[in-house]
Coordinates of C-alpha atoms and ligand atoms in Angstrom, one line a residue:
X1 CA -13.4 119.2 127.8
X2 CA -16.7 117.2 126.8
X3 CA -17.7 119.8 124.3
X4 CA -14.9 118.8 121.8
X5 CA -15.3 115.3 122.1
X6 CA -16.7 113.9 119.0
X7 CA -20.2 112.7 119.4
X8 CA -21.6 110.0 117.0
X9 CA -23.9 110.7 114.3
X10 CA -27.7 110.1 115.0
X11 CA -30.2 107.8 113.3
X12 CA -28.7 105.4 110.9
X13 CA -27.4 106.3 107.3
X14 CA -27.0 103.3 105.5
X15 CA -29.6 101.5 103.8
X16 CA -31.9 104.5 103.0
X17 CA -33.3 105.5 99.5
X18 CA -32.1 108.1 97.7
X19 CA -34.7 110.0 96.7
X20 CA -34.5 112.2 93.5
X21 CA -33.4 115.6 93.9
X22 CA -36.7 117.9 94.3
X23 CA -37.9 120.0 91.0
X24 CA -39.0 122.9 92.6
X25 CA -36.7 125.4 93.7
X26 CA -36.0 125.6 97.1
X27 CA -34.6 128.9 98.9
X28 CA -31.3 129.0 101.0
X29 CA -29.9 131.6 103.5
X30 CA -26.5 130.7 104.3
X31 CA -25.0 133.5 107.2
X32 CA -21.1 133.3 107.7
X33 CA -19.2 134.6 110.7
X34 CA -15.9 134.8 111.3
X35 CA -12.8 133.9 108.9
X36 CA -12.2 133.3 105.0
X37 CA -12.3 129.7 105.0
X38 CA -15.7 130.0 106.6
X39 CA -17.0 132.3 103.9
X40 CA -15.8 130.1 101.4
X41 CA -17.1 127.0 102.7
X42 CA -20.2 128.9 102.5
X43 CA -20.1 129.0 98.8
X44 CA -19.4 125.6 98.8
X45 CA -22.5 124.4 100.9
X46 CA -24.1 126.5 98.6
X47 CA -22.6 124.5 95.7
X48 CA -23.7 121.3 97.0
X49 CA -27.0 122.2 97.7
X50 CA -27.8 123.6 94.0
X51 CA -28.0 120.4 92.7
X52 CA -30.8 119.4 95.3
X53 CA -32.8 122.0 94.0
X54 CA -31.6 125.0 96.6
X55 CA -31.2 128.8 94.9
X56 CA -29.8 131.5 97.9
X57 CA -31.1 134.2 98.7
X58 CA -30.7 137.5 100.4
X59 CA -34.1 137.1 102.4
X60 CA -34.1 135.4 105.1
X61 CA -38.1 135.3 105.4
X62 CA -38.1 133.6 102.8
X63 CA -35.7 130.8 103.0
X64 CA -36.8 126.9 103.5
X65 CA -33.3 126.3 104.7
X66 CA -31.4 128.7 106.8
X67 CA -27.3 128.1 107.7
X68 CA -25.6 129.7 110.8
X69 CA -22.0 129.4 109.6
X70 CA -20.5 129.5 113.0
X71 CA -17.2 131.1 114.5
X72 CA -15.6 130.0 118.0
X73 CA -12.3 131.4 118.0
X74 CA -13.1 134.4 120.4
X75 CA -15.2 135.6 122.9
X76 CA -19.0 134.6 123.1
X77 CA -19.6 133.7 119.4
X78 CA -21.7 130.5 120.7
X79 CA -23.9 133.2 122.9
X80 CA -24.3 135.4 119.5
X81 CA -25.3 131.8 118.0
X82 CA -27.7 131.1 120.4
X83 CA -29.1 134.3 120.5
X84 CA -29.5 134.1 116.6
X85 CA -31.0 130.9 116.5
X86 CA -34.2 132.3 119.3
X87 CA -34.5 134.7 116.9
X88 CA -34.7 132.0 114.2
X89 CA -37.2 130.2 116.0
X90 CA -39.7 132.7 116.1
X91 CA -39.1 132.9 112.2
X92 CA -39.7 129.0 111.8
X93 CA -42.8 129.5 114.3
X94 CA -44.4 132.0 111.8
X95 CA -43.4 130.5 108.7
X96 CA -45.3 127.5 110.1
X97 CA -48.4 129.0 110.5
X98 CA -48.2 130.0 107.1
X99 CA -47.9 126.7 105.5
X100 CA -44.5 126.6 104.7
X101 CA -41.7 124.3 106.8
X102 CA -38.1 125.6 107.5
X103 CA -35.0 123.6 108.2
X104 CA -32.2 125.1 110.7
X105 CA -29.1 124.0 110.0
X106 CA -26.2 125.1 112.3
X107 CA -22.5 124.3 110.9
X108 CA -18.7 125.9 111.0
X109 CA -16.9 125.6 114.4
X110 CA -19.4 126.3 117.0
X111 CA -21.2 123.2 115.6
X112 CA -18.1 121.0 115.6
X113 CA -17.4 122.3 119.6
X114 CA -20.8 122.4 120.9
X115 CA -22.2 119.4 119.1
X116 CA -25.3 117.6 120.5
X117 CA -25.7 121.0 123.1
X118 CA -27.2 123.0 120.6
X119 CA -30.0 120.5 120.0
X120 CA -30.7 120.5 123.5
X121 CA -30.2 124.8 123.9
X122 CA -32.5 125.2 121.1
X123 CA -35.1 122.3 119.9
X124 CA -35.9 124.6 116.2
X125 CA -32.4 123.5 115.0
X126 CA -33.0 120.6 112.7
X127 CA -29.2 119.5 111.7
X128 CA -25.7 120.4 113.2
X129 CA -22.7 120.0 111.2
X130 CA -19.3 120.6 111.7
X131 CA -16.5 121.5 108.5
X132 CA -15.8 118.0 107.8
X133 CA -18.7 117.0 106.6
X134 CA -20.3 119.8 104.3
X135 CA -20.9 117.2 101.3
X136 CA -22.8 115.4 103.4
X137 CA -25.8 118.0 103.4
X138 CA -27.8 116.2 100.9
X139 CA -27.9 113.1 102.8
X140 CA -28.1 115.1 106.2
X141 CA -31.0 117.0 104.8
X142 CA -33.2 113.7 103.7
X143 CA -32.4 112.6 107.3
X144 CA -33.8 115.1 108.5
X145 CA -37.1 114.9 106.7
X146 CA -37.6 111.6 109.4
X147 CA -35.7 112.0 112.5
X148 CA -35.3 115.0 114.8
X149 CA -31.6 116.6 115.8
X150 CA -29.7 115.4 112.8
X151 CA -25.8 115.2 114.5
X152 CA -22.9 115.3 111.8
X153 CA -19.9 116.3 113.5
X154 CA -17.7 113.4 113.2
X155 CA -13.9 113.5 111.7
X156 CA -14.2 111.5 108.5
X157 CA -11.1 108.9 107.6
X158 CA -11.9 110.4 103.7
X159 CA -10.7 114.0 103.0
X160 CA -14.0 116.6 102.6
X161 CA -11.7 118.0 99.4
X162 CA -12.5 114.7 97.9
X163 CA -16.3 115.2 97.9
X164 CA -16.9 119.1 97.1
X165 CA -18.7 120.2 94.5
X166 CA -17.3 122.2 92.0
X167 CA -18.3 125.7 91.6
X168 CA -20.8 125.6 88.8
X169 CA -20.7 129.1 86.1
X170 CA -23.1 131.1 87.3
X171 CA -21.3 130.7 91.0
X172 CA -18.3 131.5 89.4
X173 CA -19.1 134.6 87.9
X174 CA -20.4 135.8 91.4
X175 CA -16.8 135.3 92.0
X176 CA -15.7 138.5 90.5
X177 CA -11.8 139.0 89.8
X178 CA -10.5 138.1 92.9
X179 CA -11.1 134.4 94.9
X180 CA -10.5 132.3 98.0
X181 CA -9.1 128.7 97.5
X182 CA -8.7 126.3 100.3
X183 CA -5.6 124.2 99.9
X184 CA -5.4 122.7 103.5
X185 CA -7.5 122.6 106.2
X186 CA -6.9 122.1 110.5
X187 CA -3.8 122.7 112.3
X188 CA -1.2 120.3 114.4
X189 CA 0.3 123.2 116.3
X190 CA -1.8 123.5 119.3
X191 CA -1.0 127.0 120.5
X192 CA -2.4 126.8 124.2
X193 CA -5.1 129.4 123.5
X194 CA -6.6 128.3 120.3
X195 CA -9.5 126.2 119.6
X196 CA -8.6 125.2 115.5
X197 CA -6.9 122.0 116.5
X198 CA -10.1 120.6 118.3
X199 CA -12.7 122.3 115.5
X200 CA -11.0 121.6 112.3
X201 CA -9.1 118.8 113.0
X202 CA -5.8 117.7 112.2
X203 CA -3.7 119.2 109.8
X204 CA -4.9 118.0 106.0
X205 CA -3.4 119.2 102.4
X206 CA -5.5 119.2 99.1
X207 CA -4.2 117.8 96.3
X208 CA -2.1 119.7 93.5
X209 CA -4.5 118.9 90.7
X210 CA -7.9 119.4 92.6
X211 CA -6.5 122.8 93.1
X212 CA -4.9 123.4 90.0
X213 CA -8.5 122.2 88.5
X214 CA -10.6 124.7 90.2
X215 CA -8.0 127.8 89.8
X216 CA -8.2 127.1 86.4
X217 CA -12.4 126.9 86.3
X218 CA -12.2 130.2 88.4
X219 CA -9.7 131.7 86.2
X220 CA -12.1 130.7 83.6
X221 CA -15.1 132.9 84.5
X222 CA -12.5 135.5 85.0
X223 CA -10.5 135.4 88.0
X224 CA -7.3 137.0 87.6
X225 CA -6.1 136.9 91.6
X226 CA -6.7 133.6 94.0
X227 CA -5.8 134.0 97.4
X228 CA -4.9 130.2 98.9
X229 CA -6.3 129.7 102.1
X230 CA -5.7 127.3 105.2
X231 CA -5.5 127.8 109.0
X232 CA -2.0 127.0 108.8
X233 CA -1.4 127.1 104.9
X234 CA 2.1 127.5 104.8
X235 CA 2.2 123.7 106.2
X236 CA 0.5 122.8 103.1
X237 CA 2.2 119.2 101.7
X238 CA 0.2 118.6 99.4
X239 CA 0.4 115.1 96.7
X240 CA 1.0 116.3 93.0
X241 CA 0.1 114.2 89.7
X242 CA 3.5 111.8 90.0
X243 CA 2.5 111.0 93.8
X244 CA 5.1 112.9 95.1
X245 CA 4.4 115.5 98.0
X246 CA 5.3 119.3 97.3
X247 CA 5.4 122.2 99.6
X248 CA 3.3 125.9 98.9
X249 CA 6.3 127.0 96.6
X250 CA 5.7 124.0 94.6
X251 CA 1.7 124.9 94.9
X252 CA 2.4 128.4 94.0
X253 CA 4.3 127.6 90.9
X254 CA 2.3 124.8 89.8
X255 CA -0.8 127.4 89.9
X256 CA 1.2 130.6 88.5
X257 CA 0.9 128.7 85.4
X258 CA -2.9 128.3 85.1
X259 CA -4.0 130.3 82.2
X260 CA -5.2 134.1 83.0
X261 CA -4.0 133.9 86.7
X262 CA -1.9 136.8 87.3
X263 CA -1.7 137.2 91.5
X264 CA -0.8 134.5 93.7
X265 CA -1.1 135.1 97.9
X266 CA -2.1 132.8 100.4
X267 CA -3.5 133.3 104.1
X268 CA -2.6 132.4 107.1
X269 CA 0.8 131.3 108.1
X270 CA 2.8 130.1 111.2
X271 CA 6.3 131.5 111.5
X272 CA 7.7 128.3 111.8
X273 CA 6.6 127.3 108.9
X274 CA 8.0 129.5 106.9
X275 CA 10.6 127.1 105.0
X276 CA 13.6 128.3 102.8
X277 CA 11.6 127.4 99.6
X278 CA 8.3 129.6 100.4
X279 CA 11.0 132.6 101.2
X280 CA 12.8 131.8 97.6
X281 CA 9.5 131.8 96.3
X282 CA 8.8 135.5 97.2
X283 CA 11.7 136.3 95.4
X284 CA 11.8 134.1 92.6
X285 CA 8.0 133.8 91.4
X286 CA 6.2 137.3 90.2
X287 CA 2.7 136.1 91.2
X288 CA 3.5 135.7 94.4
X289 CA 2.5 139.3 95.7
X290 CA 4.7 141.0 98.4
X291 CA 2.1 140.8 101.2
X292 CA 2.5 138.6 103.9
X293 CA 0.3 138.1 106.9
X294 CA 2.3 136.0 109.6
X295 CA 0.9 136.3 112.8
X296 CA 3.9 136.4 115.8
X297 CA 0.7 136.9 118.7
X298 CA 3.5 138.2 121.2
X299 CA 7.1 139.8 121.5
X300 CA 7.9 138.4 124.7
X301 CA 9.8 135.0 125.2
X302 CA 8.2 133.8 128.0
X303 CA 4.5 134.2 126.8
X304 CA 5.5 133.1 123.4
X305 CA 6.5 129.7 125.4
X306 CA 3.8 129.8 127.1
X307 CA 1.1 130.3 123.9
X308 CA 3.2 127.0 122.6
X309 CA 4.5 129.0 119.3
X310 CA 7.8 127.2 119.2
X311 CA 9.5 130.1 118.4
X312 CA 11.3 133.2 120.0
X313 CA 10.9 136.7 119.3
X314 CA 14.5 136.3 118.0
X315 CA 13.5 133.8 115.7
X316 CA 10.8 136.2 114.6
X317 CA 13.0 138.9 113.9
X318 CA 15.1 136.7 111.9
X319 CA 13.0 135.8 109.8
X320 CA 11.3 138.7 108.8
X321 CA 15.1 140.2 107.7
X322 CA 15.7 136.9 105.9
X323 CA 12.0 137.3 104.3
X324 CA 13.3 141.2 103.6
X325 CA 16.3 140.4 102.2
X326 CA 14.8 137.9 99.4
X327 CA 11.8 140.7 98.9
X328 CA 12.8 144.1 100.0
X329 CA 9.2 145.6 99.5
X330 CA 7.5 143.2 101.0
X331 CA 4.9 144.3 103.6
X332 CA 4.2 142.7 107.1
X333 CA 0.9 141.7 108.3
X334 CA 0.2 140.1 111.7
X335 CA -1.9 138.9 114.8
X336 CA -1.6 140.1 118.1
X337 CA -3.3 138.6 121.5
X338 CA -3.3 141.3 124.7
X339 CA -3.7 139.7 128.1
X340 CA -2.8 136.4 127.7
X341 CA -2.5 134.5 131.1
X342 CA 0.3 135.7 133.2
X343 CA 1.6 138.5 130.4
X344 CA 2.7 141.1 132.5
X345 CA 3.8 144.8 131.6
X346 CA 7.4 143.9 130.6
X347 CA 6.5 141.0 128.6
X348 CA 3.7 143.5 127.1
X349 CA 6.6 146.4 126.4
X350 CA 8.3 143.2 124.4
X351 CA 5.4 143.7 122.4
X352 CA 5.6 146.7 121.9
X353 CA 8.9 146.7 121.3
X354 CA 8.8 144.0 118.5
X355 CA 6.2 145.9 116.6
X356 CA 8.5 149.3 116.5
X357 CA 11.1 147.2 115.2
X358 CA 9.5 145.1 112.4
X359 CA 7.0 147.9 110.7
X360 CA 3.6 146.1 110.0
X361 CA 1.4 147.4 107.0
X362 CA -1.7 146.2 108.4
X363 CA -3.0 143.8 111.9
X364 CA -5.1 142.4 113.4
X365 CA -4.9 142.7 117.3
X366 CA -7.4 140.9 120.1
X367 CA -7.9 140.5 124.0
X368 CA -6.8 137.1 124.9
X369 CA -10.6 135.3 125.2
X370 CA -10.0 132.2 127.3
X371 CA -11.7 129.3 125.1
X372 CA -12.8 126.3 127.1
X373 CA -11.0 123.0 126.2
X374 CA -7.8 125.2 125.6
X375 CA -4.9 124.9 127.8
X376 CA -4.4 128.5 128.4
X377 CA -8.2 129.0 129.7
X378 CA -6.9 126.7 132.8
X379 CA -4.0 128.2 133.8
X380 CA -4.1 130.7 136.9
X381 CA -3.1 134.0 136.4
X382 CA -5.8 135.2 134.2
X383 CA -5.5 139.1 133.2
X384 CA -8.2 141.3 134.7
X385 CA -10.5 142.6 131.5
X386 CA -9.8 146.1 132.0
X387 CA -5.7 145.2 131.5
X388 CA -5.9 143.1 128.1
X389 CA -8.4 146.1 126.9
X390 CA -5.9 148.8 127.9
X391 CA -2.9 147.0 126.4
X392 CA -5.3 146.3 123.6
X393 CA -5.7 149.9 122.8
X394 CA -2.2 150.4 123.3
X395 CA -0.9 148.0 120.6
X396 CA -3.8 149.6 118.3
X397 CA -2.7 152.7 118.0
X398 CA 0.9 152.0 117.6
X399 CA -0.2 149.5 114.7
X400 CA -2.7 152.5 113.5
X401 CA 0.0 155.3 113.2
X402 CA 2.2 152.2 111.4
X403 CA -0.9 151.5 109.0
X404 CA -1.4 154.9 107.9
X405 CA 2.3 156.0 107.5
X406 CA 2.3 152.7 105.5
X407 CA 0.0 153.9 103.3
X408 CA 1.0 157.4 103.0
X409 CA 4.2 156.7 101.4
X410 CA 2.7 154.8 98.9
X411 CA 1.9 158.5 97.2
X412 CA 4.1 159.4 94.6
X413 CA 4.5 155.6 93.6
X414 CA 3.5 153.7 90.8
X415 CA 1.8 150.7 91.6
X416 CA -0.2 147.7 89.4
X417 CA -3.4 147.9 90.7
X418 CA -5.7 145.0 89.9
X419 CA -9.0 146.4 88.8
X420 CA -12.2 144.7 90.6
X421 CA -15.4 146.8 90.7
X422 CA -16.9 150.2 90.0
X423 CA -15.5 153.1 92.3
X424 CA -17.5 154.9 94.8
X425 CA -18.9 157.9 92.7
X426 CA -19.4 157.6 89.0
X427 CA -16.4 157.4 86.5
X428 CA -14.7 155.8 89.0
X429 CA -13.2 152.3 89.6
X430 CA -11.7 150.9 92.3
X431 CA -9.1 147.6 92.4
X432 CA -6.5 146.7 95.2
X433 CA -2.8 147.4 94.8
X434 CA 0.2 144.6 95.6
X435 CA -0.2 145.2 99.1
X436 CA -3.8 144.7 99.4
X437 CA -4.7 148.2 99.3
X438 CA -7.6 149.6 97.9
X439 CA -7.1 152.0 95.6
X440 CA -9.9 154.3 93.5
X441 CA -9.3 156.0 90.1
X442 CA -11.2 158.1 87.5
X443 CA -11.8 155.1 84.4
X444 CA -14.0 153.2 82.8
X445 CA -15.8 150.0 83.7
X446 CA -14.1 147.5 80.8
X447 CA -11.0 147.8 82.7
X448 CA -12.3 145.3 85.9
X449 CA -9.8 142.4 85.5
X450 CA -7.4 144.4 84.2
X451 CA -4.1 144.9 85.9
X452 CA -3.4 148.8 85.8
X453 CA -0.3 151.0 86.0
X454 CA -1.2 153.7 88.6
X455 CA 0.4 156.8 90.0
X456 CA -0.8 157.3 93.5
X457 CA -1.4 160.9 94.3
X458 CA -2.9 160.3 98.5
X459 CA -4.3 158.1 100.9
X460 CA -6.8 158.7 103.2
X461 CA -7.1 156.0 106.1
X462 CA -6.6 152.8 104.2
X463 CA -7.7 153.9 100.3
X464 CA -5.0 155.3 97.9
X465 CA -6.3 157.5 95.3
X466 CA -4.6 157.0 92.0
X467 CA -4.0 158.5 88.4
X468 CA -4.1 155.6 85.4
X469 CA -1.1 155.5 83.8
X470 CA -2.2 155.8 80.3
X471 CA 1.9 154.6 78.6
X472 CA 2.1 151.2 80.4
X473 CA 0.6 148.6 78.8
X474 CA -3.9 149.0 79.0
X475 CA -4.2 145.6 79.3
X476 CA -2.0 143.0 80.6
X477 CA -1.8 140.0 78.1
X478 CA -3.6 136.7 79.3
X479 CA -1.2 134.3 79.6
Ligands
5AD501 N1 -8.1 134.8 122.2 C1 -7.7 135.9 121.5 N2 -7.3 135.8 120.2 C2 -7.3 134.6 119.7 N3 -6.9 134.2 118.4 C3 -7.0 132.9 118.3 N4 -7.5 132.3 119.5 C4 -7.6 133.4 120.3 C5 -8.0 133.5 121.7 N5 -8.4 132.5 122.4 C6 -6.4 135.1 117.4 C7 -4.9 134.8 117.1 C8 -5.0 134.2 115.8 C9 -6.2 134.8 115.2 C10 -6.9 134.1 114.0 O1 -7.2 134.9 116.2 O2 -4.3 136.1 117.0 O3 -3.9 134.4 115.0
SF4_502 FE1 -4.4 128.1 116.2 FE2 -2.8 129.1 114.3 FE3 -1.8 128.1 116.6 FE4 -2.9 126.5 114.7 S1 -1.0 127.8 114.5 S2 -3.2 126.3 116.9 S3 -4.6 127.7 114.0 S4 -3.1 129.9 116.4

């Protein structure tokens, strides 16, 4: 399909002076939809644009450069970009009557998909982008001070990890106590319904000592928890400081000991990934926390062949025990697609059936949204709406009643909460326990960073409400 086909970068690069990064301060709006490594990525155009004089802000009246930090892996997110960017438009129109110029910049997946489209769908965007080339923005934006429709979507031979600014301290301490990390980036797995292989590219692994570099600047500033993130992180290979290639486990353990860093978890994983180290790993290393999001999508063999998973619901069942066996309380996290092309009510009940035996603590459940340039969105026997929305609700509210008895066992328990913000009402804080829960407490505001002993006493929905534990140790040493 033409839209993923990577188009060229207009206007020529080479050659041009580099002018001197502007004095006065320029606003940015940066507006992120869709998953983690997006919102991080934000941060980091962010970080790369401070230097050339941009400071964000909440308002988007009155940025000089506003960034849609698009989503395609569902259902009509380039409509919702389109329909924000008219809106845009208008806002550009005014500001220009007023004196003041504004640069659209549209970047993230949608960009990388649609490429030179958008330019031609909506003539107010000054520069598309796509993932792989977010340092580039400097250069993009001085482009775009001569030529119109500024095209960046191409898949550089140089890694983007190579080129990223650092977080500099003031972005750090926006951070709080608790930070994403990207560690690897695109996906070789091709499932048939899913768009990451063409908009992210092929499967890519950061270095060790990059990562281990920035953990350690976030841990600086006062991150205590770094959650590693990848679209298929659990593939992560990445080089260490003797040129040798190590797998997350190695990662993990490389980062557990960076100085002040006390919870380790990473997001999100394919089954078959899941190697016998990573499963050690859950046993053997203590800042590896016992939540673990690994999407199966369906219980049924046949659409699990079909979706191009490479594994059977056996395999899935397998593992999880194996996983279970090496970390009896860890909890289970997944994905789930309803309708996929040709699913019918048996291979649904598989579904159904899977999730009653493995117990999830928390999912994430969608209607199969055929994605042009995907296999699946070609094949045939497409599921009426109305079905994948009925299954849909189905699945919910099986996962629902799992999610809540989930959590209302937790009361009675002692837990380690990790303290991250001020509570709802006054006198209150609130942190999130080992299995991601938030919890809320009665205490005082010097314990955010902490890591707490609590006694839960309920739940309500997904909160836990908790007693501090005054006998365990107030504050947990910095390694
Ligand atoms: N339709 C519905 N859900 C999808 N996902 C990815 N692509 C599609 C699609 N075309 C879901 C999968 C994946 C999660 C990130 O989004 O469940 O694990
Ligand atoms: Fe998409 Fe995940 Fe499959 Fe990769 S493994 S193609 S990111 S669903």
């Amino acid at each position: 399909m033409s839209g993923f086909d990577q188009a060229r970068s207009a206007g020529a690069v080479s050659g041009e002076p580099e002018p001197s990064p502007a004095k006065s301060p320029r606003r940015l709006f940066v507006k992120s939809y869709g998953c983690q490594m997006n919102v991080y990525d934000a941060r980091k155009m962010a970080d790369v644009l401070a230097p050339e004089g941009y400071a964000e802000t909440a308002l988007l009246e009155e940025a000089d450069l506003v960034i849609l930090n698009t989503c395609h892996i569902r259902e009509r997110a380039t409509e919702k970009v389109f329909s924000e960017l008219g809106k845009l438009r208008a806002l550009k129109a005014a500001r220009a009557e007023a004196g003041r110029e504004t640069k659209i910049v549209v970047a993230g997946c949608v960009a990388q998909a649609e490429g030179e489209e958008i330019f031609r769908r909506q003539k107010a965007v000054d520069i598309v982008v796509g993932p792989q080339n977010y340092h580039r923005l400097p250069e993009l934006l001085r482009r775009a001070k001569t030529s119109r429709a500024v095209l960046e979507t191409e898949f550089p031979a140089e890694s983007k990890f190579d080129h990223l600014a650092a977080p500099g301290p003031s972005e750090i301490r926006k951070r709080g106590v608790s930070a994403f990390v990207t560690v690897q980036e695109g996906c070789d797995k091709f499932c048939t319904f899913c768009v990451v292989p063409y908009t992210r590219g092929a499967e890519a692994s950061r270095p060790v000592e990059g990562i281990a570099a920035e953990v350690a600047m976030l841990a600086a500033g006062g991150v205590r928890e770094v959650t590693l993130i990848g679209q298929n992180v659990n593939a992560y290979h990445g080089e260490t400081r003797d040129g040798a290639t190590t797998s997350l486990a190695g990662l993990t353990s490389r980062l557990a000991q960076v100085s002040g860093i006390a919870r380790i978890r990473y997001t999100t994983s394919h089954p078959g990934d899941m190697d016998a180290s990573l499963i050690k790993a859950h046993r053997d290393q203590p800042c590896l926390m016992p939540f673990l999001h690994l999407p199966v999508q369906s219980g049924s063999d046949k659409i699990l062949a079909a979706m191009n998973r490479r594994y059977k619901r056996s395999d899935y069942l397998a593992l999880i025990a194996e996983i279970r066996a090496a970390r009896p309380d860890i909890a289970l996290s997944s994905d789930f697609i309803t309708g996929f092309p040709g699913e019918t009510e048996e291979d649904f009940g598989a579904t159904l059936d899977l999730i009653e035996k493995v117990e999830f603590a928390n999912a994430f459940s969608f209607k199969y949204s055929a994605r042009p340039g995907t296999p699946a969105a070609e094949l045939q026997n497409q599921i009426p709406e109305a079905v994948k929305l009925e299954r849909l609700l189905r699945l919910q509210a099986i996962l629902d009643r799992q999610r809540l008895s989930f959590n209302r066992k937790m009361a009675g328990r002692k837990l380690d909460v990790l303290i991250e913000k001020p509570g709802r009402h006054a006198g209150q804080i609130a942190g999130k326990s080992p299995y991601l829960q938030p919890v809320q407490m009665e205490g005082s505001l010097d314990r955010i960073g902490d890591i707490v002993r609590v006694e839960i006493v309920s739940s309500c929905g997904n909160s836990l409400f908790g007693r501090l534990l005054p006998d365990r140790p107030a504050r947990e040493a910095l390694r």
